[in-house]
Amino acid sequence: MATVELRFSALPEHVRTARLVAAAVARRAGVDEAVLDEVRLAVGEACTRAVGLHQSGGISAPVQVSLIEEEKQFSIEVGDEAPHAVPGDSGAGVDADDIEEDDMGLAVISGLVDDVEVSAGENGGLIRMTWPTTPSIAALP
């Protein structure tokens, strides 16, 4: 299993770089060319969401992106360190507009990627997106 890790300051101008790196690594991992635009868009949306959460929460920690190549799949994890409401929490201090914007971003990601897992808690959140890969033709005799 090969992993590429990318950490960047929570600034919007770094999202483009994350998209480009993700697409390049996905291509090398064997993700179908027809799906690369979806990879780029989904990573851009997830990173933009993480940057927004960091900026609105005054968090100086970097956004973390892991690009994970496994035997028959390629996964991208985008992590933030923004505290998220946990079940049973009263939601104090949570702006309704922020929740609506967050839900919209997650809906876009879900529309682009078939296999998405979202986890969140007091210490941050993680979006894991997975795509199938095909074996490289160059590996054949």
Coordinates of C-alpha atoms in Angstrom, one line a residue:
M1 CA 0.0 0.0 0.0
A2 CA 1.5 3.3 -1.1
T3 CA 0.4 6.5 0.6
V4 CA 1.1 10.2 -0.3
E5 CA 0.4 12.7 2.4
L6 CA -0.3 16.4 1.7
R7 CA -0.7 19.0 4.4
F8 CA -1.4 22.6 3.6
S9 CA -2.3 25.9 5.3
A10 CA -6.1 26.4 5.4
L11 CA -6.1 28.9 2.6
P12 CA -8.3 28.7 -0.5
E13 CA -5.4 29.2 -2.9
H14 CA -3.9 25.8 -1.8
V15 CA -7.1 23.8 -2.8
R16 CA -6.1 23.9 -6.5
T17 CA -2.7 22.4 -5.7
A18 CA -4.4 19.6 -3.7
R19 CA -6.8 18.9 -6.7
L20 CA -3.8 18.7 -9.1
V21 CA -1.8 16.4 -6.8
A22 CA -4.8 14.1 -6.2
A23 CA -5.5 13.8 -9.9
A24 CA -1.9 13.0 -10.7
V25 CA -1.6 10.3 -8.0
A26 CA -5.0 8.9 -8.9
R27 CA -3.9 8.5 -12.6
R28 CA -0.7 6.8 -11.5
A29 CA -2.7 4.5 -9.2
G30 CA -4.9 3.3 -12.1
V31 CA -8.1 5.2 -11.7
D32 CA -10.0 5.3 -15.0
E33 CA -9.2 8.5 -17.0
A34 CA -13.0 9.1 -17.4
V35 CA -13.3 9.5 -13.6
L36 CA -10.3 11.8 -13.0
D37 CA -12.5 15.0 -13.4
E38 CA -14.8 13.6 -10.6
V39 CA -11.7 12.9 -8.4
R40 CA -10.5 16.5 -9.0
L41 CA -13.9 18.0 -8.2
A42 CA -14.6 15.8 -5.2
V43 CA -11.2 16.6 -3.7
G44 CA -11.7 20.3 -4.4
E45 CA -15.0 20.3 -2.6
A46 CA -13.7 18.3 0.4
C47 CA -10.6 20.6 0.7
T48 CA -12.7 23.8 0.3
R49 CA -15.0 22.5 3.1
A50 CA -12.0 21.8 5.4
V51 CA -10.5 25.2 4.7
G52 CA -13.8 26.9 5.4
L53 CA -14.2 25.0 8.7
H54 CA -10.7 25.9 9.8
Q55 CA -11.1 29.6 8.8
S56 CA -14.5 30.0 10.5
G57 CA -13.2 28.2 13.6
G58 CA -9.9 30.2 13.8
I59 CA -7.9 26.9 13.6
S60 CA -4.3 27.4 12.5
A61 CA -3.6 23.7 12.0
P62 CA -3.1 22.5 8.4
V63 CA -5.7 20.6 6.3
Q64 CA -4.5 17.0 5.9
V65 CA -5.0 15.0 2.7
S66 CA -3.9 11.3 2.4
L67 CA -3.8 9.6 -1.1
I68 CA -3.9 5.9 -0.5
E69 CA -3.2 3.3 -3.3
E70 CA -4.3 -0.2 -2.4
E71 CA -4.5 -3.4 -4.4
K72 CA -7.8 -2.7 -6.2
Q73 CA -8.8 0.7 -5.0
F74 CA -7.6 4.3 -4.5
S75 CA -8.8 6.3 -1.6
I76 CA -8.4 9.9 -0.6
E77 CA -8.9 11.1 2.9
V78 CA -9.4 14.8 3.7
G79 CA -9.2 15.6 7.4
D80 CA -9.9 18.8 9.4
E81 CA -9.4 19.7 13.0
A82 CA -12.6 21.7 13.4
P83 CA -14.9 20.5 16.2
H84 CA -18.1 19.1 14.9
A85 CA -21.4 18.7 16.8
V86 CA -21.7 15.2 18.3
P87 CA -25.0 13.4 18.7
G88 CA -26.8 14.6 21.8
D89 CA -25.0 18.0 21.7
S90 CA -27.3 21.0 22.0
G91 CA -25.7 22.6 18.9
A92 CA -24.8 25.8 20.9
G93 CA -22.7 28.2 18.8
V94 CA -23.5 26.5 15.5
D95 CA -24.7 28.8 12.8
A96 CA -27.6 27.5 10.7
D97 CA -26.0 28.9 7.5
D98 CA -22.8 27.1 8.2
I99 CA -24.7 23.8 8.6
E100 CA -26.6 24.4 5.4
E101 CA -23.3 25.1 3.5
D102 CA -21.6 22.1 5.0
D103 CA -24.6 19.8 4.0
M104 CA -24.5 21.2 0.5
G105 CA -20.7 20.4 0.2
L106 CA -21.3 16.9 1.4
A107 CA -24.2 16.4 -1.0
V108 CA -22.0 17.5 -3.9
I109 CA -19.3 15.0 -2.9
S110 CA -21.8 12.2 -2.5
G111 CA -23.1 13.0 -6.0
L112 CA -19.5 12.7 -7.4
V113 CA -18.3 9.7 -5.5
D114 CA -20.1 6.4 -5.1
D115 CA -18.1 5.2 -2.0
V116 CA -17.9 8.0 0.6
E117 CA -17.5 7.8 4.3
V118 CA -17.9 10.9 6.6
S119 CA -16.9 10.9 10.2
A120 CA -16.9 13.8 12.6
G121 CA -16.5 14.5 16.2
E122 CA -15.2 17.0 18.8
N123 CA -11.6 16.7 17.5
G124 CA -12.3 17.1 13.8
G125 CA -13.7 15.4 10.8
L126 CA -12.6 13.0 8.0
I127 CA -14.0 12.4 4.5
R128 CA -12.9 9.2 2.9
M129 CA -13.6 8.8 -0.8
T130 CA -12.8 5.6 -2.7
W131 CA -12.6 4.7 -6.4
P132 CA -11.8 1.3 -8.1
T133 CA -8.5 0.9 -10.0
T134 CA -7.6 -1.2 -13.0
P135 CA -4.3 -3.1 -13.3
S136 CA -1.7 -1.3 -15.4
I137 CA -1.4 -2.6 -19.0
A138 CA 2.4 -2.1 -18.7
A139 CA 2.5 -4.7 -16.0
L140 CA 1.4 -7.4 -18.4
P141 CA 4.2 -9.5 -20.2

